[in-house]
CSV table of C-alpha atoms in Angstrom, one decimal:
chain,number,residue,atom,x,y,z
A,1352,GLY,CA,-204.7,204.7,4.3
A,1353,ASP,CA,-205.2,200.9,4.2
A,1354,SER,CA,-207.4,199.6,7.2
A,1355,VAL,CA,-208.3,196.0,8.5
A,1356,THR,CA,-211.3,195.4,10.5
A,1357,GLN,CA,-211.9,192.4,12.7
A,1358,LYS,CA,-215.0,193.0,14.8
A,1359,GLN,CA,-214.8,189.8,16.9
A,1360,GLY,CA,-212.4,190.3,19.8
A,1361,GLN,CA,-213.0,186.6,21.1
A,1362,VAL,CA,-214.6,183.4,19.8
A,1363,THR,CA,-215.3,180.7,22.1
A,1364,LEU,CA,-216.0,177.3,20.8
A,1365,SER,CA,-216.1,173.5,21.3
A,1366,GLU,CA,-214.0,170.8,19.6
A,1367,ASP,CA,-215.3,169.9,16.3
A,1368,ASP,CA,-217.4,173.1,16.0
A,1369,PHE,CA,-217.0,175.2,13.0
A,1370,LEU,CA,-214.8,178.2,12.7
A,1371,PHE,CA,-215.7,181.7,11.1
A,1372,ILE,CA,-213.7,184.8,11.6
A,1373,ASN,CA,-214.6,187.7,9.8
A,1374,CYS,CA,-212.1,190.1,8.3
A,1375,THR,CA,-212.8,193.0,6.1
A,1376,TYR,CA,-210.3,195.5,4.6
A,1377,SER,CA,-210.0,198.8,2.8
A,1378,THR,CA,-207.4,199.9,0.4
A,1379,THR,CA,-207.0,201.7,-2.8
A,1380,THR,CA,-204.4,199.1,-4.2
A,1381,TYR,CA,-204.3,195.5,-5.1
A,1382,PRO,CA,-203.1,193.9,-1.7
A,1383,THR,CA,-201.7,190.6,-0.6
A,1384,LEU,CA,-203.7,189.2,2.3
A,1385,PHE,CA,-202.5,187.2,5.1
A,1386,TRP,CA,-203.7,185.4,8.1
A,1387,TYR,CA,-201.2,185.1,11.1
A,1388,VAL,CA,-201.8,183.0,13.9
A,1389,GLN,CA,-200.1,183.8,17.4
A,1390,TYR,CA,-199.6,181.2,20.4
A,1391,PRO,CA,-199.2,182.2,23.8
A,1392,GLY,CA,-195.7,183.5,24.4
A,1393,GLN,CA,-194.8,183.5,20.8
A,1394,GLY,CA,-194.5,185.7,17.6
A,1395,PRO,CA,-197.0,185.7,15.1
A,1396,GLN,CA,-196.3,183.2,12.3
A,1397,LEU,CA,-198.0,183.2,9.0
A,1398,LEU,CA,-201.0,180.6,8.8
A,1399,LEU,CA,-201.9,181.5,5.1
A,1400,LYS,CA,-201.7,184.0,2.4
A,1401,VAL,CA,-203.6,184.9,-0.8
A,1402,THR,CA,-202.9,187.1,-3.5
A,1403,THR,CA,-205.4,188.5,-6.3
A,1404,ALA,CA,-204.0,186.1,-8.4
A,1405,ASN,CA,-205.0,183.0,-6.6
A,1406,ASN,CA,-208.1,184.1,-4.7
A,1407,LYS,CA,-207.9,181.1,-1.9
A,1408,GLY,CA,-205.5,180.0,0.5
A,1409,ILE,CA,-205.4,176.8,2.4
A,1410,SER,CA,-203.4,175.8,5.3
A,1411,ARG,CA,-203.6,173.2,8.3
A,1412,GLY,CA,-207.3,172.7,7.6
A,1413,PHE,CA,-207.8,176.4,7.5
A,1414,GLU,CA,-209.3,178.3,4.5
A,1415,ALA,CA,-209.7,182.0,3.3
A,1416,THR,CA,-211.0,183.3,0.2
A,1417,TYR,CA,-210.2,186.8,-1.0
A,1418,ASP,CA,-213.5,188.5,-2.4
A,1419,LYS,CA,-212.9,191.6,-3.9
A,1420,GLY,CA,-216.3,192.7,-4.3
A,1421,THR,CA,-217.1,192.6,-0.8
A,1422,THR,CA,-213.5,193.4,0.4
A,1423,SER,CA,-213.6,190.3,2.5
A,1424,PHE,CA,-211.3,187.6,3.7
A,1425,HIS,CA,-212.6,185.4,6.1
A,1426,LEU,CA,-211.1,182.6,7.9
A,1427,GLN,CA,-212.7,179.4,8.2
A,1428,LYS,CA,-212.2,175.9,9.6
A,1429,ALA,CA,-214.5,173.0,9.5
A,1430,SER,CA,-213.6,171.4,12.6
A,1431,VAL,CA,-211.6,173.1,15.4
A,1432,GLN,CA,-209.5,171.4,17.8
A,1433,GLU,CA,-208.3,172.5,21.3
A,1434,SER,CA,-204.6,173.1,19.9
A,1435,ASP,CA,-206.2,175.8,17.7
A,1436,SER,CA,-206.7,178.0,20.6
A,1437,ALA,CA,-204.8,181.0,19.7
A,1438,VAL,CA,-204.9,184.6,18.4
A,1439,TYR,CA,-205.6,185.2,14.8
A,1440,PHE,CA,-204.8,188.3,12.8
A,1441,CYS,CA,-205.7,189.4,9.4
A,1442,ALA,CA,-203.4,191.7,7.6
A,1443,LEU,CA,-202.7,193.0,4.3
A,1444,VAL,CA,-199.6,194.3,2.4
A,1445,ASP,CA,-200.3,197.0,-0.2
A,1446,SER,CA,-197.9,195.4,-2.9
A,1447,GLY,CA,-198.9,198.1,-5.3
A,1448,GLY,CA,-197.6,200.9,-3.4
A,1449,ASN,CA,-195.4,201.2,-0.5
A,1450,TYR,CA,-195.6,197.8,0.8
A,1451,LYS,CA,-196.5,198.8,4.4
A,1452,PRO,CA,-198.4,196.2,6.4
A,1453,THR,CA,-201.6,196.7,8.0
A,1454,PHE,CA,-202.9,194.3,10.9
A,1455,GLY,CA,-206.3,193.8,12.2
A,1456,LYS,CA,-206.7,194.0,16.3
A,1457,GLY,CA,-206.9,190.1,16.4
A,1458,THR,CA,-209.4,187.6,17.4
A,1459,SER,CA,-208.6,185.3,20.5
A,1460,LEU,CA,-210.0,181.8,19.7
A,1461,VAL,CA,-210.8,179.5,22.9
A,1462,VAL,CA,-211.8,175.8,22.0
A,1463,HIS,CA,-212.9,173.8,24.7
A,1464,PRO,CA,-212.3,170.1,24.8
B,1227,GLU,CA,-183.8,178.0,9.0
B,1228,ALA,CA,-185.0,181.7,8.9
B,1229,ALA,CA,-184.6,183.3,12.3
B,1230,VAL,CA,-185.4,186.6,13.8
B,1231,THR,CA,-184.0,187.1,17.5
B,1232,GLN,CA,-184.5,189.8,19.7
B,1233,SER,CA,-182.5,191.3,22.6
B,1234,PRO,CA,-183.2,191.6,25.6
B,1235,ARG,CA,-186.4,189.4,26.0
B,1236,ASN,CA,-187.5,191.4,29.0
B,1237,LYS,CA,-186.6,194.7,30.1
B,1238,VAL,CA,-187.6,196.9,33.1
B,1239,ALA,CA,-186.8,200.7,32.6
B,1240,VAL,CA,-187.3,204.0,34.5
B,1241,THR,CA,-189.3,206.7,33.2
B,1242,GLY,CA,-187.3,209.3,31.4
B,1243,GLY,CA,-184.3,206.8,30.6
B,1244,LYS,CA,-183.0,205.6,27.5
B,1245,VAL,CA,-183.9,202.0,25.9
B,1246,THR,CA,-182.8,200.3,23.1
B,1247,LEU,CA,-184.2,197.2,21.8
B,1248,SER,CA,-182.2,195.1,19.3
B,1249,CYS,CA,-183.3,192.9,16.3
B,1250,ASN,CA,-181.0,190.6,14.3
B,1251,GLN,CA,-182.2,188.4,11.3
B,1252,THR,CA,-180.7,185.8,9.2
B,1253,ASN,CA,-183.2,185.9,6.4
B,1254,ASN,CA,-181.5,188.2,4.2
B,1255,HIS,CA,-184.8,190.1,3.7
B,1256,ASN,CA,-184.6,193.5,2.7
B,1257,ASN,CA,-187.4,194.9,4.7
B,1258,MET,CA,-187.6,194.9,8.7
B,1259,TYR,CA,-190.4,196.1,11.0
B,1260,TRP,CA,-191.3,197.1,14.5
B,1261,TYR,CA,-194.5,196.5,16.3
B,1262,ARG,CA,-196.1,196.9,19.5
B,1263,GLN,CA,-198.7,194.6,20.8
B,1264,ASP,CA,-201.2,196.0,23.3
B,1265,THR,CA,-204.6,194.4,24.5
B,1266,GLY,CA,-207.3,195.6,22.2
B,1267,HIS,CA,-205.0,197.2,19.9
B,1268,GLY,CA,-203.5,194.0,18.1
B,1269,LEU,CA,-200.2,194.8,16.1
B,1270,ARG,CA,-199.2,198.3,15.5
B,1271,LEU,CA,-196.4,199.2,13.3
B,1272,ILE,CA,-194.0,201.9,14.7
B,1273,HIS,CA,-191.2,201.9,12.2
B,1274,TYR,CA,-190.0,199.9,9.1
B,1275,SER,CA,-187.0,199.9,7.1
B,1276,TYR,CA,-186.3,199.1,3.3
B,1277,GLY,CA,-182.9,198.2,3.7
B,1278,ALA,CA,-179.6,199.3,5.5
B,1279,GLY,CA,-179.6,203.0,6.0
B,1280,SER,CA,-183.4,203.6,5.7
B,1281,THR,CA,-186.1,203.9,8.2
B,1282,GLU,CA,-189.7,204.9,7.6
B,1283,LYS,CA,-192.3,206.0,10.2
B,1284,GLY,CA,-195.0,203.6,10.7
B,1285,ASP,CA,-198.4,204.2,12.0
B,1286,ILE,CA,-197.4,205.1,15.6
B,1287,PRO,CA,-193.7,206.6,15.5
B,1288,ASP,CA,-194.2,209.2,18.2
B,1289,GLY,CA,-191.8,208.8,21.0
B,1290,TYR,CA,-189.7,206.1,19.0
B,1291,LYS,CA,-186.7,206.2,16.8
B,1292,ALA,CA,-185.4,203.4,14.4
B,1293,SER,CA,-181.9,202.4,13.3
B,1294,ARG,CA,-180.7,200.1,10.5
B,1295,PRO,CA,-177.2,200.1,10.6
B,1296,SER,CA,-176.9,196.9,8.4
B,1297,GLN,CA,-179.1,194.3,6.4
B,1298,GLU,CA,-179.3,192.1,9.7
B,1299,ASN,CA,-179.7,194.5,12.3
B,1300,PHE,CA,-182.8,196.9,13.2
B,1301,SER,CA,-182.9,198.8,16.7
B,1302,LEU,CA,-185.8,200.6,18.1
B,1303,ILE,CA,-184.8,203.4,20.4
B,1304,LEU,CA,-186.8,205.0,23.2
B,1305,GLU,CA,-184.8,208.3,24.0
B,1306,LEU,CA,-187.0,209.4,26.9
B,1307,ALA,CA,-188.9,206.0,28.0
B,1308,THR,CA,-192.6,206.7,29.6
B,1309,PRO,CA,-194.9,204.4,31.4
B,1310,SER,CA,-197.2,204.4,28.2
B,1311,GLN,CA,-194.6,202.8,26.3
B,1312,THR,CA,-194.8,199.5,28.5
B,1313,SER,CA,-195.7,197.0,25.9
B,1314,VAL,CA,-194.6,193.8,24.2
B,1315,TYR,CA,-192.5,194.8,21.0
B,1316,PHE,CA,-192.3,192.4,18.1
B,1317,CYS,CA,-189.4,192.9,15.3
B,1318,ALA,CA,-190.3,191.1,11.9
B,1319,SER,CA,-188.4,190.7,8.5
B,1320,GLY,CA,-190.0,190.2,5.2
B,1321,GLY,CA,-190.1,191.7,1.9
B,1322,GLN,CA,-190.3,190.8,-1.8
B,1323,GLU,CA,-187.9,187.8,-1.4
B,1324,SER,CA,-190.5,186.3,0.7
B,1325,SER,CA,-193.9,187.5,-1.1
B,1326,TYR,CA,-193.9,190.0,1.8
B,1327,GLU,CA,-194.8,187.3,4.4
B,1328,GLN,CA,-193.5,188.5,7.7
B,1329,TYR,CA,-191.2,186.5,10.0
B,1330,PHE,CA,-191.6,187.5,13.5
B,1331,GLY,CA,-189.1,187.3,16.5
B,1332,PRO,CA,-190.0,186.0,19.9
B,1333,GLY,CA,-190.8,189.6,21.4
B,1334,THR,CA,-189.5,191.7,24.1
B,1335,ARG,CA,-191.4,192.5,27.2
B,1336,LEU,CA,-190.7,196.2,28.1
B,1337,THR,CA,-192.0,197.8,31.6
B,1338,VAL,CA,-191.3,201.5,32.1
B,1339,LEU,CA,-191.9,202.3,35.9
Protein backbone atom coordinates (compact mmCIF):
# COMPACT_ATOMS: atom_id res chain seq x y z
CA GLY A 1 0.00 0.00 0.00
CA ASP A 2 0.86 3.68 -0.03
CA SER A 3 3.18 5.12 2.60
CA VAL A 4 4.48 8.51 3.64
CA THR A 5 7.62 8.96 5.71
CA GLN A 6 8.54 11.95 7.83
CA LYS A 7 11.66 11.07 9.78
CA GLN A 8 11.93 14.32 11.72
CA GLY A 9 9.72 14.13 14.77
CA GLN A 10 10.64 17.61 15.98
CA VAL A 11 12.51 20.56 14.53
CA THR A 12 13.63 23.46 16.72
CA LEU A 13 14.65 26.75 15.11
CA SER A 14 15.08 30.43 15.87
CA GLU A 15 13.18 33.18 14.08
CA ASP A 16 14.52 33.93 10.59
CA ASP A 17 16.11 30.47 10.28
CA PHE A 18 15.62 28.37 7.15
CA LEU A 19 13.13 25.52 7.47
CA PHE A 20 13.41 22.18 5.73
CA ILE A 21 11.12 19.26 6.55
CA ASN A 22 11.79 16.01 4.79
CA CYS A 23 8.99 13.90 3.29
CA THR A 24 9.26 10.86 1.08
CA TYR A 25 6.48 8.67 -0.22
CA SER A 26 5.81 5.34 -1.83
CA THR A 27 2.91 4.60 -4.14
CA THR A 28 2.20 2.64 -7.25
CA THR A 29 0.00 5.37 -8.76
CA TYR A 30 0.17 9.07 -9.54
CA PRO A 31 -0.58 10.83 -6.27
CA THR A 32 -1.72 14.25 -5.31
CA LEU A 33 0.53 15.48 -2.51
CA PHE A 34 -0.37 17.73 0.38
CA TRP A 35 1.15 19.52 3.33
CA TYR A 36 -1.20 20.18 6.24
CA VAL A 37 -0.51 22.32 9.30
CA GLN A 38 -2.06 21.79 12.72
CA TYR A 39 -2.03 24.51 15.37
CA PRO A 40 -2.58 23.60 19.03
CA GLY A 41 -6.16 22.65 19.82
CA GLN A 42 -7.26 22.64 16.18
CA GLY A 43 -7.76 20.19 13.37
CA PRO A 44 -5.25 20.07 10.54
CA GLN A 45 -5.72 22.55 7.70
CA LEU A 46 -4.34 22.58 4.21
CA LEU A 47 -1.06 24.44 3.74
CA LEU A 48 -0.35 23.57 0.13
CA LYS A 49 -1.02 20.99 -2.54
CA VAL A 50 0.85 19.71 -5.57
CA THR A 51 -0.31 17.51 -8.39
CA THR A 52 1.75 15.72 -10.99
CA ALA A 53 0.71 18.45 -13.43
CA ASN A 54 2.15 21.46 -11.64
CA ASN A 55 5.11 20.09 -9.59
CA LYS A 56 5.34 22.91 -7.07
CA GLY A 57 3.12 24.42 -4.42
CA ILE A 58 3.61 27.76 -2.69
CA SER A 59 1.58 29.20 0.15
CA ARG A 60 2.18 31.70 2.97
CA GLY A 61 5.94 31.68 2.25
CA PHE A 62 6.14 27.88 2.33
CA GLU A 63 7.17 25.93 -0.75
CA ALA A 64 7.19 22.27 -1.70
CA THR A 65 8.35 20.66 -4.90
CA TYR A 66 7.22 17.27 -6.11
CA ASP A 67 10.15 15.18 -7.31
CA LYS A 68 8.91 12.02 -8.94
CA GLY A 69 12.44 10.71 -9.43
CA THR A 70 13.28 10.71 -5.73
CA THR A 71 9.62 10.38 -4.61
CA SER A 72 10.11 13.32 -2.29
CA PHE A 73 7.96 16.30 -1.36
CA HIS A 74 10.02 18.35 1.08
CA LEU A 75 8.65 21.50 2.72
CA GLN A 76 10.78 24.64 2.85
CA LYS A 77 10.54 28.17 4.12
CA ALA A 78 13.26 30.77 3.85
CA SER A 79 12.63 32.55 7.15
CA VAL A 80 10.43 31.14 9.89
CA GLN A 81 8.52 33.12 12.48
CA GLU A 82 7.39 32.15 15.97
CA SER A 83 3.83 31.97 14.61
CA ASP A 84 4.89 29.08 12.35
CA SER A 85 5.21 26.84 15.40
CA ALA A 86 2.85 23.95 14.70
CA VAL A 87 2.76 20.33 13.57
CA TYR A 88 3.24 19.75 9.85
CA PHE A 89 1.91 16.67 8.07
CA CYS A 90 2.82 15.41 4.65
CA ALA A 91 0.05 13.44 2.94
CA LEU A 92 -0.87 11.84 -0.32
CA VAL A 93 -4.08 10.82 -2.01
CA ASP A 94 -4.02 7.99 -4.46
CA SER A 95 -5.81 9.92 -7.19
CA GLY A 96 -5.45 7.10 -9.66
CA GLY A 97 -7.07 4.43 -7.56
CA ASN A 98 -9.28 4.34 -4.51
CA TYR A 99 -8.55 7.93 -3.39
CA LYS A 100 -7.61 6.76 0.09
CA PRO A 101 -5.49 9.35 1.92
CA THR A 102 -2.24 8.48 3.70
CA PHE A 103 -0.57 10.79 6.23
CA GLY A 104 2.94 10.95 7.59
CA LYS A 105 3.51 10.95 11.36
CA GLY A 106 3.99 14.70 11.47
CA THR A 107 6.85 17.02 12.34
CA SER A 108 6.52 19.36 15.29
CA LEU A 109 8.12 22.73 14.55
CA VAL A 110 9.14 24.92 17.49
CA VAL A 111 10.37 28.40 16.63
CA HIS A 112 12.00 30.46 19.38
CA PRO A 113 11.88 34.27 19.24
CA GLU B 1 -17.98 28.93 4.54
CA ALA B 2 -17.21 25.22 4.45
CA ALA B 3 -17.55 23.63 7.84
CA VAL B 4 -17.09 20.33 9.60
CA THR B 5 -18.44 20.01 13.11
CA GLN B 6 -18.01 17.21 15.63
CA SER B 7 -19.89 16.23 18.74
CA PRO B 8 -19.20 15.77 21.52
CA ARG B 9 -15.96 17.72 21.83
CA ASN B 10 -14.98 15.81 24.94
CA LYS B 11 -16.16 12.43 26.15
CA VAL B 12 -15.34 10.21 29.10
CA ALA B 13 -16.52 6.62 28.72
CA VAL B 14 -16.20 3.43 30.73
CA THR B 15 -14.56 0.27 29.49
CA GLY B 16 -17.10 -1.93 27.73
CA GLY B 17 -19.50 0.91 27.10
CA LYS B 18 -20.79 2.06 23.73
CA VAL B 19 -19.56 5.37 22.32
CA THR B 20 -20.84 7.21 19.29
CA LEU B 21 -18.93 10.14 17.81
CA SER B 22 -20.82 12.31 15.34
CA CYS B 23 -19.67 14.43 12.45
CA ASN B 24 -21.59 16.85 10.25
CA GLN B 25 -20.37 18.66 7.15
CA THR B 26 -21.94 21.47 5.16
CA ASN B 27 -19.40 21.27 2.32
CA ASN B 28 -21.53 18.91 0.21
CA HIS B 29 -18.48 16.70 -0.22
CA ASN B 30 -19.01 13.09 -1.19
CA ASN B 31 -16.15 11.68 0.89
CA MET B 32 -15.85 11.72 4.66
CA TYR B 33 -13.14 10.33 6.91
CA TRP B 34 -12.48 9.38 10.53
CA TYR B 35 -8.96 9.55 11.98
CA ARG B 36 -7.39 9.14 15.35
CA GLN B 37 -4.35 11.11 16.44
CA ASP B 38 -1.89 9.78 18.97
CA THR B 39 1.58 11.01 19.88
CA GLY B 40 4.15 9.28 17.75
CA HIS B 41 1.59 7.96 15.27
CA GLY B 42 0.30 11.03 13.52
CA LEU B 43 -3.10 10.73 11.85
CA ARG B 44 -4.33 7.22 11.24
CA LEU B 45 -7.34 6.49 9.06
CA ILE B 46 -10.04 4.40 10.74
CA HIS B 47 -12.97 4.42 8.29
CA TYR B 48 -14.03 6.49 5.33
CA SER B 49 -17.02 6.86 3.06
CA TYR B 50 -17.65 7.70 -0.57
CA GLY B 51 -21.23 8.81 0.00
CA ALA B 52 -24.46 8.10 1.82
CA GLY B 53 -24.80 4.43 2.63
CA SER B 54 -21.15 3.59 1.97
CA THR B 55 -18.40 2.84 4.48
CA GLU B 56 -14.88 1.58 3.82
CA LYS B 57 -12.24 0.26 6.17
CA GLY B 58 -9.20 2.41 6.63
CA ASP B 59 -5.85 1.38 8.04
CA ILE B 60 -6.93 0.66 11.63
CA PRO B 61 -10.64 -0.35 11.58
CA ASP B 62 -10.58 -3.00 14.31
CA GLY B 63 -12.85 -2.12 17.22
CA TYR B 64 -14.67 0.59 15.27
CA LYS B 65 -17.76 0.76 13.09
CA ALA B 66 -18.91 3.63 10.90
CA SER B 67 -22.26 4.79 9.62
CA ARG B 68 -23.07 7.26 6.82
CA PRO B 69 -26.82 7.78 6.84
CA SER B 70 -26.73 10.93 4.72
CA GLN B 71 -24.40 13.13 2.69
CA GLU B 72 -23.93 15.41 5.70
CA ASN B 73 -23.46 12.96 8.56
CA PHE B 74 -20.83 10.35 9.37
CA SER B 75 -20.64 8.57 12.73
CA LEU B 76 -17.93 6.52 14.37
CA ILE B 77 -19.14 3.83 16.76
CA LEU B 78 -17.18 2.05 19.45
CA GLU B 79 -19.42 -0.85 20.48
CA LEU B 80 -17.20 -1.98 23.37
CA ALA B 81 -14.83 0.82 24.27
CA THR B 82 -11.38 -0.05 25.61
CA PRO B 83 -8.70 2.14 27.25
CA SER B 84 -6.52 1.70 24.12
CA GLN B 85 -9.12 3.74 22.23
CA THR B 86 -8.37 6.79 24.34
CA SER B 87 -7.32 9.34 21.73
CA VAL B 88 -8.26 12.46 19.83
CA TYR B 89 -10.57 11.73 16.91
CA PHE B 90 -10.86 13.91 13.84
CA CYS B 91 -13.50 13.85 11.15
CA ALA B 92 -12.86 15.31 7.71
CA SER B 93 -14.68 15.81 4.44
CA GLY B 94 -13.29 16.10 0.95
CA GLY B 95 -13.40 14.48 -2.43
CA GLN B 96 -13.14 15.09 -6.11
CA GLU B 97 -15.12 18.32 -5.58
CA SER B 98 -12.28 19.73 -3.48
CA SER B 99 -9.49 18.12 -5.52
CA TYR B 100 -9.08 15.78 -2.57
CA GLU B 101 -8.19 18.50 -0.11
CA GLN B 102 -9.63 17.52 3.25
CA TYR B 103 -11.44 19.86 5.61
CA PHE B 104 -11.09 18.77 9.22
CA GLY B 105 -13.33 19.23 12.21
CA PRO B 106 -12.05 20.49 15.57
CA GLY B 107 -11.64 17.02 17.05
CA THR B 108 -13.16 14.97 19.89
CA ARG B 109 -11.06 14.05 22.89
CA LEU B 110 -12.16 10.60 24.09
CA THR B 111 -11.00 9.10 27.37
CA VAL B 112 -11.93 5.51 28.16
CA LEU B 113 -11.50 4.62 31.81
